[in-house]
Tab-separated table of C-alpha atoms in Angstrom:
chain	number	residue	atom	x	y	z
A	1	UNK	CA	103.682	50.644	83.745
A	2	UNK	CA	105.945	53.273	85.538
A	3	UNK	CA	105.287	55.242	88.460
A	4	UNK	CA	106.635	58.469	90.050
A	5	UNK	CA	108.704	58.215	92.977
A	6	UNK	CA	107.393	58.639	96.038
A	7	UNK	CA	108.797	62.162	96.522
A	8	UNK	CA	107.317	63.522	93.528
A	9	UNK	CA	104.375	62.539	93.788
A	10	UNK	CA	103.690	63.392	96.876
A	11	UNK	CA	102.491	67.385	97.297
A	12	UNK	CA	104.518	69.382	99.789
A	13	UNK	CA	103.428	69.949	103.248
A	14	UNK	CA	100.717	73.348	102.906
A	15	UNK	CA	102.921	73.748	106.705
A	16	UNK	CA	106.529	73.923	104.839
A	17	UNK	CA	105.397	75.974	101.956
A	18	UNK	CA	103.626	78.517	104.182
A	19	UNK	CA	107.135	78.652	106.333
A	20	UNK	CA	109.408	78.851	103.021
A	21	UNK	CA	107.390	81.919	101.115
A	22	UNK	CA	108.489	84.724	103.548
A	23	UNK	CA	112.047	83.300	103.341
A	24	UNK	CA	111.719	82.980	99.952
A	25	UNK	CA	110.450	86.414	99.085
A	26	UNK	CA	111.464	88.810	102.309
A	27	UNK	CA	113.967	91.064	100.556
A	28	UNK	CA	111.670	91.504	97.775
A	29	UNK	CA	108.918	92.461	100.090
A	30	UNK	CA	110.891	94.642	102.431
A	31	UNK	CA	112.331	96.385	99.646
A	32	UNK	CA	109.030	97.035	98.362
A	33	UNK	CA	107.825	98.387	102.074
A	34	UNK	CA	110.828	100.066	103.102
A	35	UNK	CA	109.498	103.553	100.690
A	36	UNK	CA	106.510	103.672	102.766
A	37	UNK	CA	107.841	102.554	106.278
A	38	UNK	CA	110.234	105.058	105.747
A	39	UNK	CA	108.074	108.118	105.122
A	40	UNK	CA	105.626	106.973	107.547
A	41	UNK	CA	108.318	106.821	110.010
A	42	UNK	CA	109.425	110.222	109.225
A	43	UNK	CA	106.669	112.428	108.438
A	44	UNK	CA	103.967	110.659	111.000
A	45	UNK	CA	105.544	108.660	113.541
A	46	UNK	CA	108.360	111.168	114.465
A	47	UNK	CA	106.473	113.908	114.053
A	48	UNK	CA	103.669	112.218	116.610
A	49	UNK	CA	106.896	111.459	118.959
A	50	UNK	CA	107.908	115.156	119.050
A	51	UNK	CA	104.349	116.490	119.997
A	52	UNK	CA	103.682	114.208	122.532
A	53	UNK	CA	107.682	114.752	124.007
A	54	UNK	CA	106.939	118.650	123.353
A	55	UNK	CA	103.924	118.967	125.261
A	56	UNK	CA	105.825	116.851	128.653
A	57	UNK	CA	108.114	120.148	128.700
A	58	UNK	CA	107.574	123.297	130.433
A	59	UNK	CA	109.351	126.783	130.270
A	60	UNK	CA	112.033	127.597	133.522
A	61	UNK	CA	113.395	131.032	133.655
A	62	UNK	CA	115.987	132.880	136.468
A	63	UNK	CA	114.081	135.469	137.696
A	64	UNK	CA	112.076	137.924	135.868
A	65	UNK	CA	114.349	138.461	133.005
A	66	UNK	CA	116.813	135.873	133.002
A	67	UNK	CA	117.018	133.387	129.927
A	68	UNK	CA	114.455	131.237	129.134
A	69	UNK	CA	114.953	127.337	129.494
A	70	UNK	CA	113.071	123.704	128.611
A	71	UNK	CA	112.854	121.472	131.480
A	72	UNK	CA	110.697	118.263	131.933
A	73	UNK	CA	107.665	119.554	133.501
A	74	UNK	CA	105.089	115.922	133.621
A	75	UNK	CA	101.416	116.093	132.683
A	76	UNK	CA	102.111	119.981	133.968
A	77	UNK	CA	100.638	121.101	129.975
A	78	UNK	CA	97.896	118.745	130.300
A	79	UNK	CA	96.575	120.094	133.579
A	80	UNK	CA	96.406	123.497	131.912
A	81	UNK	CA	94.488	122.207	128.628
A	82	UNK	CA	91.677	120.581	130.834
A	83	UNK	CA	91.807	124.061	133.096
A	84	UNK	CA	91.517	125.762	129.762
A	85	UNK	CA	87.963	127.095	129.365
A	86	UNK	CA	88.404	128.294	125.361
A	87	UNK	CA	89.629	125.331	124.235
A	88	UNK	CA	86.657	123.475	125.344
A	89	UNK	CA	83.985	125.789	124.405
A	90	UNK	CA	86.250	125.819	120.984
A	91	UNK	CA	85.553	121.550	120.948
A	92	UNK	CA	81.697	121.944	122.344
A	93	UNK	CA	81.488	124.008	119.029
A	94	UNK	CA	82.452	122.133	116.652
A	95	UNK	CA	81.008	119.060	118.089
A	96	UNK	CA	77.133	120.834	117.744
A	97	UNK	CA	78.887	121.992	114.270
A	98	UNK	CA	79.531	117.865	113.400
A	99	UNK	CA	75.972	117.192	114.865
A	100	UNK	CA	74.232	118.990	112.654
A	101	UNK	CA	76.178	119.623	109.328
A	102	UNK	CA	77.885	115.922	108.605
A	103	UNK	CA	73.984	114.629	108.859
A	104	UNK	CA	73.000	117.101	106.096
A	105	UNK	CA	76.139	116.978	104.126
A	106	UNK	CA	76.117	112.999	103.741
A	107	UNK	CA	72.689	112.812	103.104
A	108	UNK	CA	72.845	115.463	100.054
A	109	UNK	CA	75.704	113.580	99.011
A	110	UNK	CA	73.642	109.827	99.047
A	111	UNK	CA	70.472	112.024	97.514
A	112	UNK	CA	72.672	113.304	94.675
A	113	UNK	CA	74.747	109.357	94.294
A	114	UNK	CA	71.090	107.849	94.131
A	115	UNK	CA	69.979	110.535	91.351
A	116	UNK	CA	72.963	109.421	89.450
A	117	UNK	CA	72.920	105.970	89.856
A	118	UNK	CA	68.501	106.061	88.621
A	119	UNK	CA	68.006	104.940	85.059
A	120	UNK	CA	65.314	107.794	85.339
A	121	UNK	CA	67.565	110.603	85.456
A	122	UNK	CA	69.048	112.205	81.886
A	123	UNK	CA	72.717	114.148	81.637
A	124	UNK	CA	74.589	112.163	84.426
A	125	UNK	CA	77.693	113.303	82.899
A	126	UNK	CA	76.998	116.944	83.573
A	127	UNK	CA	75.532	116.042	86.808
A	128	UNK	CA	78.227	114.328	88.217
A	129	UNK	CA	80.983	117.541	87.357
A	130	UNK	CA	78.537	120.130	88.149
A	131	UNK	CA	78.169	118.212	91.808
A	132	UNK	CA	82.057	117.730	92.432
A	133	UNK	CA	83.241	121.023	90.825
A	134	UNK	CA	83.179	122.933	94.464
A	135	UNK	CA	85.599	120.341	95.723
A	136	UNK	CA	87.750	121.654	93.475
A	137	UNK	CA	87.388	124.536	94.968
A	138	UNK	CA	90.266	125.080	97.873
A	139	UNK	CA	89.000	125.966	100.997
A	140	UNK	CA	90.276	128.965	101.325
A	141	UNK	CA	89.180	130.234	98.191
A	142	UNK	CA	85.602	128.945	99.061
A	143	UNK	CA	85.517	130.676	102.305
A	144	UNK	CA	86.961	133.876	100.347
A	145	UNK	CA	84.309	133.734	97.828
A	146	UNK	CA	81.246	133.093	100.102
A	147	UNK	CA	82.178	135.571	102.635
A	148	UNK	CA	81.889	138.261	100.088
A	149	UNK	CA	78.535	136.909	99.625
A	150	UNK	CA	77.738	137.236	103.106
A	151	UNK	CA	79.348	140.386	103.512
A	152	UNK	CA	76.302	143.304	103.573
A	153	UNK	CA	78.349	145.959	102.158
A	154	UNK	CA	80.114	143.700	99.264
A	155	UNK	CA	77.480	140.756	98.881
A	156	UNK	CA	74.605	141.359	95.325
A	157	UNK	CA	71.950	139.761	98.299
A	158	UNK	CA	72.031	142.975	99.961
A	159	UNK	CA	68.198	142.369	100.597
A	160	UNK	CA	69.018	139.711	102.607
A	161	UNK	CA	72.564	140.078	104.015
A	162	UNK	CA	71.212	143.593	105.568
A	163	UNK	CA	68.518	142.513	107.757
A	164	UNK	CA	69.748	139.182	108.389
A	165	UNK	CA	72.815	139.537	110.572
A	166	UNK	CA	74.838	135.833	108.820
A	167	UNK	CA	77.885	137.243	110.317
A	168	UNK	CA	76.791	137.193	113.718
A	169	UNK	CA	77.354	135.358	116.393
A	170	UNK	CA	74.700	133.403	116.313
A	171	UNK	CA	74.712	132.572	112.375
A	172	UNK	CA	78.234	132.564	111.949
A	173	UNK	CA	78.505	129.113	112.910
A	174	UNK	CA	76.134	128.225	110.726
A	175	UNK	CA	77.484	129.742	107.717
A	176	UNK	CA	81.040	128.069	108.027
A	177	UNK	CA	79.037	124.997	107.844
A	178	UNK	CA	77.249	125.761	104.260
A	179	UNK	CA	80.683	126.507	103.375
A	180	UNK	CA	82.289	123.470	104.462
A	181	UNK	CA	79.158	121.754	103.058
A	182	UNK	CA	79.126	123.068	99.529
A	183	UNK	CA	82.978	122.116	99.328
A	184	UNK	CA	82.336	118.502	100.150
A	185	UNK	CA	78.985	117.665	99.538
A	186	UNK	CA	80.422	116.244	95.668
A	187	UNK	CA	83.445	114.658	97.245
A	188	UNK	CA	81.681	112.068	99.415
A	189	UNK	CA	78.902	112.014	96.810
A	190	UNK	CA	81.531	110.256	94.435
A	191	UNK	CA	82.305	107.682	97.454
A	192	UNK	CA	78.793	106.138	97.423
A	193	UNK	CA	78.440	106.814	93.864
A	194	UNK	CA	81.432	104.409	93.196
A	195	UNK	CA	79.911	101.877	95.972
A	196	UNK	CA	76.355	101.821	93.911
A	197	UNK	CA	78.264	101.232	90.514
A	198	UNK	CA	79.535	98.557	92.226
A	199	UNK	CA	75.740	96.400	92.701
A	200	UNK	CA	75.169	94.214	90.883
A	201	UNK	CA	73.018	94.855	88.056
A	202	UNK	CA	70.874	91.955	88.268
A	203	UNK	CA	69.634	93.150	91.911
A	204	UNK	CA	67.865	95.866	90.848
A	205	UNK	CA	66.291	94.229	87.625
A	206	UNK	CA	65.198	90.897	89.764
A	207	UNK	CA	63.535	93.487	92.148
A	208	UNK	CA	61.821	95.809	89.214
A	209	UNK	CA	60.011	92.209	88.076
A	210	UNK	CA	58.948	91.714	91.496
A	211	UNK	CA	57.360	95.135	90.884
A	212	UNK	CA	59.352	97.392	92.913
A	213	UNK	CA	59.766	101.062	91.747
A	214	UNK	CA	62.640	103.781	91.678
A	215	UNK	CA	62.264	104.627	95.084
A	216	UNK	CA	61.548	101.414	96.963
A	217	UNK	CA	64.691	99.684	95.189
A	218	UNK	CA	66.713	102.961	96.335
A	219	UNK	CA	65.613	102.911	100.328
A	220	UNK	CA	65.271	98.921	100.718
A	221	UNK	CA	68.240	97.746	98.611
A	222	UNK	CA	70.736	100.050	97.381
A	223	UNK	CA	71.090	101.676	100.768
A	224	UNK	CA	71.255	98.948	102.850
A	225	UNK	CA	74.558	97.975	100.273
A	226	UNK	CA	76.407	100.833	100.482
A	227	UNK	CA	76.579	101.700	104.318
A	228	UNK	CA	80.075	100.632	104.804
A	229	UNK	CA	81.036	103.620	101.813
A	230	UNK	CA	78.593	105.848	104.342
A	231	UNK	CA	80.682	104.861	107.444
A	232	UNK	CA	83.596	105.822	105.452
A	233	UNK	CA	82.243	109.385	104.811
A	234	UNK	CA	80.958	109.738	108.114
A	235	UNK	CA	84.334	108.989	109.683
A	236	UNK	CA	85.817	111.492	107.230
A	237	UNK	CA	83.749	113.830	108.101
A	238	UNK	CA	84.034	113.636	112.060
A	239	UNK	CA	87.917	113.632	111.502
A	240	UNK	CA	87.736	116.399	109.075
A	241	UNK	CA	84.965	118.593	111.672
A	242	UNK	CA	87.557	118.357	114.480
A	243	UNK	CA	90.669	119.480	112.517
A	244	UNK	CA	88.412	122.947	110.939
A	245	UNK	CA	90.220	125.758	110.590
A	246	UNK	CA	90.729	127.043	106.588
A	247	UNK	CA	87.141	127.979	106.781
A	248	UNK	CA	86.720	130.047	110.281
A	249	UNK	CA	89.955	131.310	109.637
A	250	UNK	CA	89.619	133.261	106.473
A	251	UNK	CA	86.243	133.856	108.067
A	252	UNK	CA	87.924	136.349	110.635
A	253	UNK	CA	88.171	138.993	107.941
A	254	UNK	CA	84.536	139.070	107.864
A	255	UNK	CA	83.097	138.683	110.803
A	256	UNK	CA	84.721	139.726	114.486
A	257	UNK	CA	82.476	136.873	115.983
A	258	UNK	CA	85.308	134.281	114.602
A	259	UNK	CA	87.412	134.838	117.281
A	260	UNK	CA	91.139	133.088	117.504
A	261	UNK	CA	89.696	130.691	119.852
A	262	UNK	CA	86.825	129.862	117.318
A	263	UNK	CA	87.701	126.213	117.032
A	264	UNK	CA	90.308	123.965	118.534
A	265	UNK	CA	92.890	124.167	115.706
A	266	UNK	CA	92.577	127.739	115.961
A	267	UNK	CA	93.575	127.676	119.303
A	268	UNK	CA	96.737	125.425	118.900
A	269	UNK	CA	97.791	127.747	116.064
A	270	UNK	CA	96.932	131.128	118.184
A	271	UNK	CA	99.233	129.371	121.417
A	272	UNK	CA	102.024	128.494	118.867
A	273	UNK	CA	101.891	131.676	117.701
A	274	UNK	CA	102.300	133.316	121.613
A	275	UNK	CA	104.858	131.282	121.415
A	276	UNK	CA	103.701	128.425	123.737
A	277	UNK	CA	104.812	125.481	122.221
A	278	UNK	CA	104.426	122.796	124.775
A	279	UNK	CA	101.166	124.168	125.762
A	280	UNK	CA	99.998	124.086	121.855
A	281	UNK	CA	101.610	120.569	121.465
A	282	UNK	CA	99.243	119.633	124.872
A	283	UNK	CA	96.539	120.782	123.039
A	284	UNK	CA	97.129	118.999	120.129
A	285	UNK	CA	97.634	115.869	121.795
A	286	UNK	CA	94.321	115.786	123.471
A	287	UNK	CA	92.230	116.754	119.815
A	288	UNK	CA	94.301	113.796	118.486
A	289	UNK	CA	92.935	111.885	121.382
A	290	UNK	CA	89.486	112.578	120.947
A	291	UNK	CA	89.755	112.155	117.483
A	292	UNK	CA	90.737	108.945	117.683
A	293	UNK	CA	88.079	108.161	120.004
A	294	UNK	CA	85.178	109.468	118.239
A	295	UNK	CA	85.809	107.837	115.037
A	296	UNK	CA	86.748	104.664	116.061
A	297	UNK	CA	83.754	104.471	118.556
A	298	UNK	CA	81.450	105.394	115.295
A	299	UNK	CA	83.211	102.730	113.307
A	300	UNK	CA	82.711	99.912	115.701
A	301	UNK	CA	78.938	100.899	116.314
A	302	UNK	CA	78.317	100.954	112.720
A	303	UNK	CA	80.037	97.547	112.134
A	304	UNK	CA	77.447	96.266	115.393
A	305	UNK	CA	74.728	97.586	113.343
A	306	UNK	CA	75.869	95.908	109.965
A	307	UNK	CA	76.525	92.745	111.883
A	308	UNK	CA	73.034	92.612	112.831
């Protein structure tokens, strides 16, 4: 009887092969990654580095009408954003906007997923288009088309749009937000639509033959599963509420309640447009900030809560 040698017998070291593979395949895998670290570099890091340089620079100018000059002015920008009061009524705004309208939105869009995802329900096909067919919709179009509707002299509800003021100040808000609502109701509808397709079949059988119905298998099971593909709409939807402006935009033709300070992206865009630059960049520097903040402080409280 013959045996191997010793050497091949012997597997290699899990240590050795672990240290050869990214020797072995590096050029492959940073020629593969060098497409992407390139853009990124270009169109988000650089573009990040100029803000942030942009809004440390302040305007210098020899007397009254001499020339106008960058210098390095500090955190001078910044002290004039937090001294700004229309910027931050512009972020209280859309913050109560967030409060109220990303609650409603994502749960229409888990009512309508669950409706699809029911073996009770008939035409899911149709359903399913006729739900996502507005987010085909661009925004601007949207806000176009149901401005005219709120309009009193141009909308068919004339009834309605006469004696209640939707343009007003105090509705205006409010009417962005069915706007922005109707738009992406069927996008993030498709999110937790994909996460139910994605359970198991034999969950919800082994809990109809332990006599659960429709309802009780929707609320105690199918739920539960999907919250991370809620959490992921949810954090859209913060991100997305702090970078409006299509909507209240377009919705400045309509209504003189929209003002150019309406919300904070409409700000930076009116002080770019002064031109202000630095101050604009300052601006958007701190929404990026705060951006940041809020959804990351949503996604580690709702991975605390799944954890539990």
């Amino acid at each position: 009887m013959t045996t191997a040698p010793a050497a091949l017998a012997r597997p290699p070291a899990p240590g050795r092969a672990t240290r050869r593979a990214p020797r072995r395949y590096g050029k492959a895998i940073a020629f593969f990654v060098a497409p992407f670290g390139l853009l990124f570099t270009l169109f988000y890091v650089v573009p990040i580095a100029a803000a942030v340089w942009q809004s440390l620079l302040t305007v210098e100018r020899d007397g009254t009408f001499g020339a106008a000059r960058q210098v390095f002015g500090g955190l001078v920008q910044y002290e004039a954003v937090f001294r700004n009061e229309a910027f931050w009524e512009s972020v209280g705004r859309v913050l109560l906007f967030g409060v109220v309208q990303v609650p409603v939105m994502l749960g229409l869009a888990l009512l309508f997923a669950l409706l699809l995802d029911s073996p009770l329900v008939r035409g899911k096909k149709f359903f399913r288009l006729a739900y996502f067919v507005p987010y085909a919709v661009p925004g601007v179009i949207a806000a176009i088309m149901w401005g005219f509707l709120y309009s009193p002299r141009l909308s068919p509800f004339t009834a309605l749009t006469a004696n209640v003021p939707i343009l007003g100040a105090d509705l205006v808000l409010w009417a962005i937000a069915n706007v922005v609502t109707w738009v992406y109701v069927g996008y993030n509808m498709l999110i937790i639509y994909s996460a139910l397709l994605a359970i198991p079949g034999e969950v919800s059988e082994a809990a109809v033959l332990d006599g659960a119905g429709q309802a009780r298998i929707a609320l105690s099971i199918k739920v539960p599963m999907v919250m991370p593909a809620i959490s992921l709409t949810a954090i859209f939807s913060i991100i997305g509420t702090l970078q409006l402006l299509a909507e209240p935009q377009v919705f400045r033709s309509f209504s003189s309640a929209v003002t150019s300070t309406f919300t904070p992206n409409m700000t930076v865009y009116a002080t770019s447009a002064v031109p202000n630059t630095s101050l604009a960049a300052a601006f958007s520097v701190v929404l990026a900030l705060m951006t940041f903040v809020l959804s990351f402080g949503f996604l580690k409280l709702s991975q605390r809560k799944e954890a539990r």
